[in-house]
Amino acid sequence: MINSVFAGYYADIDIFLEDDGNVIIEGISNYPNLLTEQPNPNYTSKKGKYWLFNMTMDETFDEFIYRLHMPKDLDINYLKTRHLSRIDQDDSITVIGTGRDESLVILVQYSINRLENNNYLISIFLSIIILILLAAYFFFFHKKKKTKRIDPAFLTERQKIIYDILKKSKKPLTQKYIEEKTNLPKSSVSRNIESMVRKDIISKEKVGMSNRLTLKN
């Protein structure tokens, strides 16, 4: 901590530079109006995507130390200060400088890339969502399109005969054709077809005086 007995100006300050260009200055100093109680926009300006932080005190300071805390996700394009102590970088950049018997000058040109980073993350997130939806669509679509496997245990012998005829035909057949092909009584064919319709194995559609039968997939 700087001793306040110096006759000239002194400063031991933390400068917080916010995303919107406002500046908050805390610490100790006898320089007039240097410390701020409220965010101050007068130290920054913006042109396009580039911000400029300009703190220029022409008066001589006996001694100063500052810590300039920068916003996250930024690129420093230009930095000018008389005596740069170091730059710390963790989640955000902190510029630390010191000086003695000289003016306090800090010039930083920078750009914030958070929006670009967020857009990039959003693009990745949306791509993942689209891939998941496509995968789910194809999974359920192909699952639905798979040919239904009939367990013989659920069919009687006559139903198996009717099923095999429809399967080999690969096209709709009339109930009359099934009766002629199997030589089964009309009542037996009708009864077994109704049973297979209830089991969702075949569909039946009335066409004229007969029924058209289709094997379900």
PDB file of C-alpha atoms in Angstrom:
ATOM      1  CA  MET A   1       0.000   0.000   0.000  1.00  0.00           C
ATOM      2  CA  ILE A   2       1.263   3.468  -0.930  1.00  0.00           C
ATOM      3  CA  ASN A   3       2.036   5.843   1.922  1.00  0.00           C
ATOM      4  CA  SER A   4      -0.153   8.963   1.746  1.00  0.00           C
ATOM      5  CA  VAL A   5       2.473  11.330   3.091  1.00  0.00           C
ATOM      6  CA  PHE A   6       3.857  12.093  -0.386  1.00  0.00           C
ATOM      7  CA  ALA A   7       3.475  15.743  -1.308  1.00  0.00           C
ATOM      8  CA  GLY A   8       2.462  14.980  -4.888  1.00  0.00           C
ATOM      9  CA  TYR A   9      -0.256  12.801  -6.341  1.00  0.00           C
ATOM     10  CA  TYR A  10      -0.404   9.115  -5.561  1.00  0.00           C
ATOM     11  CA  ALA A  11      -2.716   6.237  -6.525  1.00  0.00           C
ATOM     12  CA  ASP A  12      -3.216   2.618  -5.545  1.00  0.00           C
ATOM     13  CA  ILE A  13      -6.269   1.695  -7.591  1.00  0.00           C
ATOM     14  CA  ASP A  14      -8.310  -1.121  -9.117  1.00  0.00           C
ATOM     15  CA  ILE A  15      -9.930  -0.248 -12.432  1.00  0.00           C
ATOM     16  CA  PHE A  16     -12.880  -2.411 -13.441  1.00  0.00           C
ATOM     17  CA  LEU A  17     -13.708  -2.186 -17.131  1.00  0.00           C
ATOM     18  CA  GLU A  18     -17.224  -3.476 -17.871  1.00  0.00           C
ATOM     19  CA  ASP A  19     -18.699  -4.959 -21.051  1.00  0.00           C
ATOM     20  CA  ASP A  20     -20.698  -1.818 -21.866  1.00  0.00           C
ATOM     21  CA  GLY A  21     -17.681   0.483 -21.536  1.00  0.00           C
ATOM     22  CA  ASN A  22     -18.453   1.763 -18.081  1.00  0.00           C
ATOM     23  CA  VAL A  23     -15.514   2.075 -15.701  1.00  0.00           C
ATOM     24  CA  ILE A  24     -15.418   1.735 -11.932  1.00  0.00           C
ATOM     25  CA  ILE A  25     -12.287   2.890 -10.059  1.00  0.00           C
ATOM     26  CA  GLU A  26     -11.697   1.867  -6.449  1.00  0.00           C
ATOM     27  CA  GLY A  27      -8.756   2.198  -4.067  1.00  0.00           C
ATOM     28  CA  ILE A  28      -6.901   5.173  -2.609  1.00  0.00           C
ATOM     29  CA  SER A  29      -5.715   8.328  -4.372  1.00  0.00           C
ATOM     30  CA  ASN A  30      -5.498  12.030  -3.783  1.00  0.00           C
ATOM     31  CA  TYR A  31      -5.922  12.837  -7.487  1.00  0.00           C
ATOM     32  CA  PRO A  32      -9.138  14.885  -7.903  1.00  0.00           C
ATOM     33  CA  ASN A  33     -12.211  12.870  -8.944  1.00  0.00           C
ATOM     34  CA  LEU A  34     -10.195   9.778  -9.856  1.00  0.00           C
ATOM     35  CA  LEU A  35     -12.141   7.376  -7.675  1.00  0.00           C
ATOM     36  CA  THR A  36     -15.714   6.720  -8.807  1.00  0.00           C
ATOM     37  CA  GLU A  37     -18.793   5.981  -6.763  1.00  0.00           C
ATOM     38  CA  GLN A  38     -20.835   5.224  -9.886  1.00  0.00           C
ATOM     39  CA  PRO A  39     -19.894   3.620 -13.253  1.00  0.00           C
ATOM     40  CA  ASN A  40     -18.206   6.215 -15.453  1.00  0.00           C
ATOM     41  CA  PRO A  41     -18.394   5.961 -19.286  1.00  0.00           C
ATOM     42  CA  ASN A  42     -15.990   8.847 -19.943  1.00  0.00           C
ATOM     43  CA  TYR A  43     -12.850   6.702 -20.121  1.00  0.00           C
ATOM     44  CA  THR A  44     -14.018   4.596 -23.078  1.00  0.00           C
ATOM     45  CA  SER A  45     -15.141   5.062 -26.662  1.00  0.00           C
ATOM     46  CA  LYS A  46     -16.145   2.634 -29.391  1.00  0.00           C
ATOM     47  CA  LYS A  47     -15.669   2.539 -33.165  1.00  0.00           C
ATOM     48  CA  GLY A  48     -17.138  -0.462 -34.908  1.00  0.00           C
ATOM     49  CA  LYS A  49     -16.285  -3.529 -32.857  1.00  0.00           C
ATOM     50  CA  TYR A  50     -13.224  -1.880 -31.272  1.00  0.00           C
ATOM     51  CA  TRP A  51     -13.256  -0.273 -27.841  1.00  0.00           C
ATOM     52  CA  LEU A  52     -10.659   2.223 -26.631  1.00  0.00           C
ATOM     53  CA  PHE A  53      -9.903   2.715 -22.954  1.00  0.00           C
ATOM     54  CA  ASN A  54      -8.025   5.957 -22.376  1.00  0.00           C
ATOM     55  CA  MET A  55      -6.830   7.070 -18.953  1.00  0.00           C
ATOM     56  CA  THR A  56      -4.363   9.925 -19.378  1.00  0.00           C
ATOM     57  CA  MET A  57      -3.352  12.005 -16.355  1.00  0.00           C
ATOM     58  CA  ASP A  58      -0.822  14.614 -17.506  1.00  0.00           C
ATOM     59  CA  GLU A  59       0.128  15.592 -13.958  1.00  0.00           C
ATOM     60  CA  THR A  60       3.103  13.878 -12.351  1.00  0.00           C
ATOM     61  CA  PHE A  61       2.412  11.199  -9.754  1.00  0.00           C
ATOM     62  CA  ASP A  62       4.979  10.617  -7.038  1.00  0.00           C
ATOM     63  CA  GLU A  63       3.999   6.970  -7.162  1.00  0.00           C
ATOM     64  CA  PHE A  64       1.172   4.840  -8.527  1.00  0.00           C
ATOM     65  CA  ILE A  65       0.100   1.256  -9.017  1.00  0.00           C
ATOM     66  CA  TYR A  66      -2.992   0.164 -10.895  1.00  0.00           C
ATOM     67  CA  ARG A  67      -4.748  -3.092 -11.685  1.00  0.00           C
ATOM     68  CA  LEU A  68      -6.890  -2.876 -14.813  1.00  0.00           C
ATOM     69  CA  HIS A  69      -9.481  -5.676 -14.771  1.00  0.00           C
ATOM     70  CA  MET A  70     -10.674  -6.346 -18.326  1.00  0.00           C
ATOM     71  CA  PRO A  71     -13.942  -8.010 -19.431  1.00  0.00           C
ATOM     72  CA  LYS A  72     -13.982 -11.703 -20.305  1.00  0.00           C
ATOM     73  CA  ASP A  73     -13.577 -13.037 -23.858  1.00  0.00           C
ATOM     74  CA  LEU A  74     -11.669 -10.095 -25.320  1.00  0.00           C
ATOM     75  CA  ASP A  75      -8.697  -9.548 -27.595  1.00  0.00           C
ATOM     76  CA  ILE A  76      -6.237  -6.745 -26.851  1.00  0.00           C
ATOM     77  CA  ASN A  77      -5.231  -5.108 -30.136  1.00  0.00           C
ATOM     78  CA  TYR A  78      -3.103  -2.302 -28.701  1.00  0.00           C
ATOM     79  CA  LEU A  79      -1.693  -1.534 -25.258  1.00  0.00           C
ATOM     80  CA  LYS A  80       0.287   1.517 -24.180  1.00  0.00           C
ATOM     81  CA  THR A  81       1.433   2.242 -20.643  1.00  0.00           C
ATOM     82  CA  ARG A  82       4.696   3.628 -19.311  1.00  0.00           C
ATOM     83  CA  HIS A  83       5.676   0.790 -17.025  1.00  0.00           C
ATOM     84  CA  LEU A  84       3.879  -2.519 -17.458  1.00  0.00           C
ATOM     85  CA  SER A  85       4.461  -4.784 -14.481  1.00  0.00           C
ATOM     86  CA  ARG A  86       2.638  -7.874 -15.786  1.00  0.00           C
ATOM     87  CA  ILE A  87      -0.508  -9.224 -17.385  1.00  0.00           C
ATOM     88  CA  ASP A  88      -2.430 -11.886 -15.502  1.00  0.00           C
ATOM     89  CA  GLN A  89      -4.848 -14.051 -17.450  1.00  0.00           C
ATOM     90  CA  ASP A  90      -7.208 -16.572 -15.914  1.00  0.00           C
ATOM     91  CA  ASP A  91     -10.914 -16.171 -16.610  1.00  0.00           C
ATOM     92  CA  SER A  92     -10.184 -12.593 -17.677  1.00  0.00           C
ATOM     93  CA  ILE A  93      -7.187 -10.356 -18.311  1.00  0.00           C
ATOM     94  CA  THR A  94      -5.761  -8.086 -15.622  1.00  0.00           C
ATOM     95  CA  VAL A  95      -3.156  -5.511 -16.652  1.00  0.00           C
ATOM     96  CA  ILE A  96      -0.917  -4.400 -13.786  1.00  0.00           C
ATOM     97  CA  GLY A  97       1.310  -1.361 -14.025  1.00  0.00           C
ATOM     98  CA  THR A  98       3.415   0.829 -11.737  1.00  0.00           C
ATOM     99  CA  GLY A  99       5.183   4.158 -11.990  1.00  0.00           C
ATOM    100  CA  ARG A 100       7.101   6.814 -10.042  1.00  0.00           C
ATOM    101  CA  ASP A 101       7.604  10.502 -10.723  1.00  0.00           C
ATOM    102  CA  GLU A 102       5.694  10.403 -13.980  1.00  0.00           C
ATOM    103  CA  SER A 103       2.234  10.836 -15.448  1.00  0.00           C
ATOM    104  CA  LEU A 104      -0.337   8.060 -15.411  1.00  0.00           C
ATOM    105  CA  VAL A 105      -1.142   6.911 -18.941  1.00  0.00           C
ATOM    106  CA  ILE A 106      -3.079   3.781 -19.934  1.00  0.00           C
ATOM    107  CA  LEU A 107      -4.297   3.242 -23.493  1.00  0.00           C
ATOM    108  CA  VAL A 108      -5.909  -0.061 -24.483  1.00  0.00           C
ATOM    109  CA  GLN A 109      -7.685  -0.918 -27.706  1.00  0.00           C
ATOM    110  CA  TYR A 110      -9.659  -4.138 -27.474  1.00  0.00           C
ATOM    111  CA  SER A 111     -12.592  -6.068 -28.897  1.00  0.00           C
ATOM    112  CA  ILE A 112     -15.036  -8.365 -27.128  1.00  0.00           C
ATOM    113  CA  ASN A 113     -15.691 -11.705 -28.829  1.00  0.00           C
ATOM    114  CA  ARG A 114     -18.330 -13.068 -26.474  1.00  0.00           C
ATOM    115  CA  LEU A 115     -21.161 -12.695 -29.005  1.00  0.00           C
ATOM    116  CA  GLU A 116     -19.167 -14.546 -31.649  1.00  0.00           C
ATOM    117  CA  ASN A 117     -18.293 -17.270 -29.160  1.00  0.00           C
ATOM    118  CA  ASN A 118     -21.919 -17.527 -28.072  1.00  0.00           C
ATOM    119  CA  ASN A 119     -23.070 -17.743 -31.686  1.00  0.00           C
ATOM    120  CA  TYR A 120     -20.533 -20.490 -32.286  1.00  0.00           C
ATOM    121  CA  LEU A 121     -21.766 -22.417 -29.241  1.00  0.00           C
ATOM    122  CA  ILE A 122     -25.378 -21.898 -30.289  1.00  0.00           C
ATOM    123  CA  SER A 123     -24.574 -23.234 -33.772  1.00  0.00           C
ATOM    124  CA  ILE A 124     -22.973 -26.326 -32.275  1.00  0.00           C
ATOM    125  CA  PHE A 125     -25.930 -26.809 -29.913  1.00  0.00           C
ATOM    126  CA  LEU A 126     -28.466 -26.480 -32.744  1.00  0.00           C
ATOM    127  CA  SER A 127     -26.465 -28.893 -34.914  1.00  0.00           C
ATOM    128  CA  ILE A 128     -26.489 -31.458 -32.117  1.00  0.00           C
ATOM    129  CA  ILE A 129     -30.249 -31.022 -31.647  1.00  0.00           C
ATOM    130  CA  ILE A 130     -30.839 -31.477 -35.395  1.00  0.00           C
ATOM    131  CA  LEU A 131     -28.699 -34.618 -35.462  1.00  0.00           C
ATOM    132  CA  ILE A 132     -30.578 -36.049 -32.485  1.00  0.00           C
ATOM    133  CA  LEU A 133     -33.941 -35.322 -34.136  1.00  0.00           C
ATOM    134  CA  LEU A 134     -32.802 -36.868 -37.418  1.00  0.00           C
ATOM    135  CA  ALA A 135     -31.490 -39.934 -35.630  1.00  0.00           C
ATOM    136  CA  ALA A 136     -34.760 -40.299 -33.717  1.00  0.00           C
ATOM    137  CA  TYR A 137     -36.776 -39.859 -36.910  1.00  0.00           C
ATOM    138  CA  PHE A 138     -34.844 -42.510 -38.835  1.00  0.00           C
ATOM    139  CA  PHE A 139     -34.879 -44.863 -35.866  1.00  0.00           C
ATOM    140  CA  PHE A 140     -38.656 -44.729 -35.430  1.00  0.00           C
ATOM    141  CA  PHE A 141     -39.330 -44.517 -39.172  1.00  0.00           C
ATOM    142  CA  HIS A 142     -37.309 -47.624 -39.992  1.00  0.00           C
ATOM    143  CA  LYS A 143     -38.604 -49.354 -36.929  1.00  0.00           C
ATOM    144  CA  LYS A 144     -42.131 -48.693 -38.134  1.00  0.00           C
ATOM    145  CA  LYS A 145     -41.286 -49.808 -41.665  1.00  0.00           C
ATOM    146  CA  LYS A 146     -39.809 -53.112 -40.601  1.00  0.00           C
ATOM    147  CA  THR A 147     -41.877 -56.076 -41.691  1.00  0.00           C
ATOM    148  CA  LYS A 148     -43.959 -57.355 -38.854  1.00  0.00           C
ATOM    149  CA  ARG A 149     -42.759 -60.721 -37.668  1.00  0.00           C
ATOM    150  CA  ILE A 150     -45.596 -63.124 -37.081  1.00  0.00           C
ATOM    151  CA  ASP A 151     -45.190 -65.580 -34.259  1.00  0.00           C
ATOM    152  CA  PRO A 152     -46.643 -68.904 -35.504  1.00  0.00           C
ATOM    153  CA  ALA A 153     -47.765 -69.611 -31.962  1.00  0.00           C
ATOM    154  CA  PHE A 154     -50.436 -66.926 -32.385  1.00  0.00           C
ATOM    155  CA  LEU A 155     -51.878 -68.478 -35.565  1.00  0.00           C
ATOM    156  CA  THR A 156     -53.980 -71.536 -36.139  1.00  0.00           C
ATOM    157  CA  GLU A 157     -53.094 -73.927 -38.937  1.00  0.00           C
ATOM    158  CA  ARG A 158     -55.726 -72.420 -41.241  1.00  0.00           C
ATOM    159  CA  GLN A 159     -54.586 -68.899 -40.403  1.00  0.00           C
ATOM    160  CA  LYS A 160     -51.024 -69.892 -41.292  1.00  0.00           C
ATOM    161  CA  ILE A 161     -52.259 -71.093 -44.691  1.00  0.00           C
ATOM    162  CA  ILE A 162     -54.073 -67.806 -45.322  1.00  0.00           C
ATOM    163  CA  TYR A 163     -51.041 -65.827 -44.140  1.00  0.00           C
ATOM    164  CA  ASP A 164     -48.663 -67.733 -46.445  1.00  0.00           C
ATOM    165  CA  ILE A 165     -50.906 -67.188 -49.459  1.00  0.00           C
ATOM    166  CA  LEU A 166     -51.057 -63.437 -48.844  1.00  0.00           C
ATOM    167  CA  LYS A 167     -47.313 -63.245 -48.190  1.00  0.00           C
ATOM    168  CA  LYS A 168     -46.389 -65.052 -51.398  1.00  0.00           C
ATOM    169  CA  SER A 169     -48.804 -62.966 -53.423  1.00  0.00           C
ATOM    170  CA  LYS A 170     -47.286 -59.622 -52.303  1.00  0.00           C
ATOM    171  CA  LYS A 171     -50.490 -57.918 -53.424  1.00  0.00           C
ATOM    172  CA  PRO A 172     -54.088 -57.689 -52.157  1.00  0.00           C
ATOM    173  CA  LEU A 173     -56.279 -60.718 -52.721  1.00  0.00           C
ATOM    174  CA  THR A 174     -60.026 -61.191 -52.507  1.00  0.00           C
ATOM    175  CA  GLN A 175     -61.583 -63.363 -49.874  1.00  0.00           C
ATOM    176  CA  LYS A 176     -63.190 -65.416 -52.647  1.00  0.00           C
ATOM    177  CA  TYR A 177     -59.722 -66.150 -54.041  1.00  0.00           C
ATOM    178  CA  ILE A 178     -58.597 -67.371 -50.595  1.00  0.00           C
ATOM    179  CA  GLU A 179     -61.630 -69.641 -50.392  1.00  0.00           C
ATOM    180  CA  GLU A 180     -60.854 -71.138 -53.811  1.00  0.00           C
ATOM    181  CA  LYS A 181     -57.139 -71.470 -53.108  1.00  0.00           C
ATOM    182  CA  THR A 182     -57.543 -73.194 -49.735  1.00  0.00           C
ATOM    183  CA  ASN A 183     -60.684 -75.236 -50.458  1.00  0.00           C
ATOM    184  CA  LEU A 184     -61.845 -74.278 -46.986  1.00  0.00           C
ATOM    185  CA  PRO A 185     -65.472 -73.636 -46.176  1.00  0.00           C
ATOM    186  CA  LYS A 186     -66.578 -70.034 -46.637  1.00  0.00           C
ATOM    187  CA  SER A 187     -67.568 -69.742 -42.978  1.00  0.00           C
ATOM    188  CA  SER A 188     -64.157 -70.998 -41.827  1.00  0.00           C
ATOM    189  CA  VAL A 189     -62.270 -68.587 -44.094  1.00  0.00           C
ATOM    190  CA  SER A 190     -64.464 -65.708 -42.934  1.00  0.00           C
ATOM    191  CA  ARG A 191     -63.982 -66.583 -39.257  1.00  0.00           C
ATOM    192  CA  ASN A 192     -60.198 -66.886 -39.539  1.00  0.00           C
ATOM    193  CA  ILE A 193     -59.916 -63.685 -41.524  1.00  0.00           C
ATOM    194  CA  GLU A 194     -61.849 -61.789 -38.840  1.00  0.00           C
ATOM    195  CA  SER A 195     -59.489 -63.226 -36.222  1.00  0.00           C
ATOM    196  CA  MET A 196     -56.428 -62.131 -38.218  1.00  0.00           C
ATOM    197  CA  VAL A 197     -57.895 -58.639 -38.633  1.00  0.00           C
ATOM    198  CA  ARG A 198     -58.302 -58.361 -34.853  1.00  0.00           C
ATOM    199  CA  LYS A 199     -54.689 -59.457 -34.426  1.00  0.00           C
ATOM    200  CA  ASP A 200     -53.674 -56.638 -36.819  1.00  0.00           C
ATOM    201  CA  ILE A 201     -52.083 -59.107 -39.212  1.00  0.00           C
ATOM    202  CA  ILE A 202     -54.229 -58.294 -42.236  1.00  0.00           C
ATOM    203  CA  SER A 203     -56.580 -55.506 -43.275  1.00  0.00           C
ATOM    204  CA  LYS A 204     -59.945 -56.067 -44.878  1.00  0.00           C
ATOM    205  CA  GLU A 205     -61.683 -53.711 -47.291  1.00  0.00           C
ATOM    206  CA  LYS A 206     -65.128 -54.205 -48.789  1.00  0.00           C
ATOM    207  CA  VAL A 207     -64.954 -54.182 -52.596  1.00  0.00           C
ATOM    208  CA  GLY A 208     -68.176 -54.985 -54.409  1.00  0.00           C
ATOM    209  CA  MET A 209     -69.546 -58.338 -53.287  1.00  0.00           C
ATOM    210  CA  SER A 210     -66.256 -59.501 -51.784  1.00  0.00           C
ATOM    211  CA  ASN A 211     -63.563 -58.404 -49.362  1.00  0.00           C
ATOM    212  CA  ARG A 212     -60.078 -57.362 -50.425  1.00  0.00           C
ATOM    213  CA  LEU A 213     -57.399 -58.614 -48.062  1.00  0.00           C
ATOM    214  CA  THR A 214     -53.981 -57.031 -47.564  1.00  0.00           C
ATOM    215  CA  LEU A 215     -51.124 -58.312 -45.418  1.00  0.00           C
ATOM    216  CA  LYS A 216     -49.940 -55.595 -43.023  1.00  0.00           C
ATOM    217  CA  ASN A 217     -46.231 -54.779 -42.756  1.00  0.00           C
TER     218      ASN A 217
END
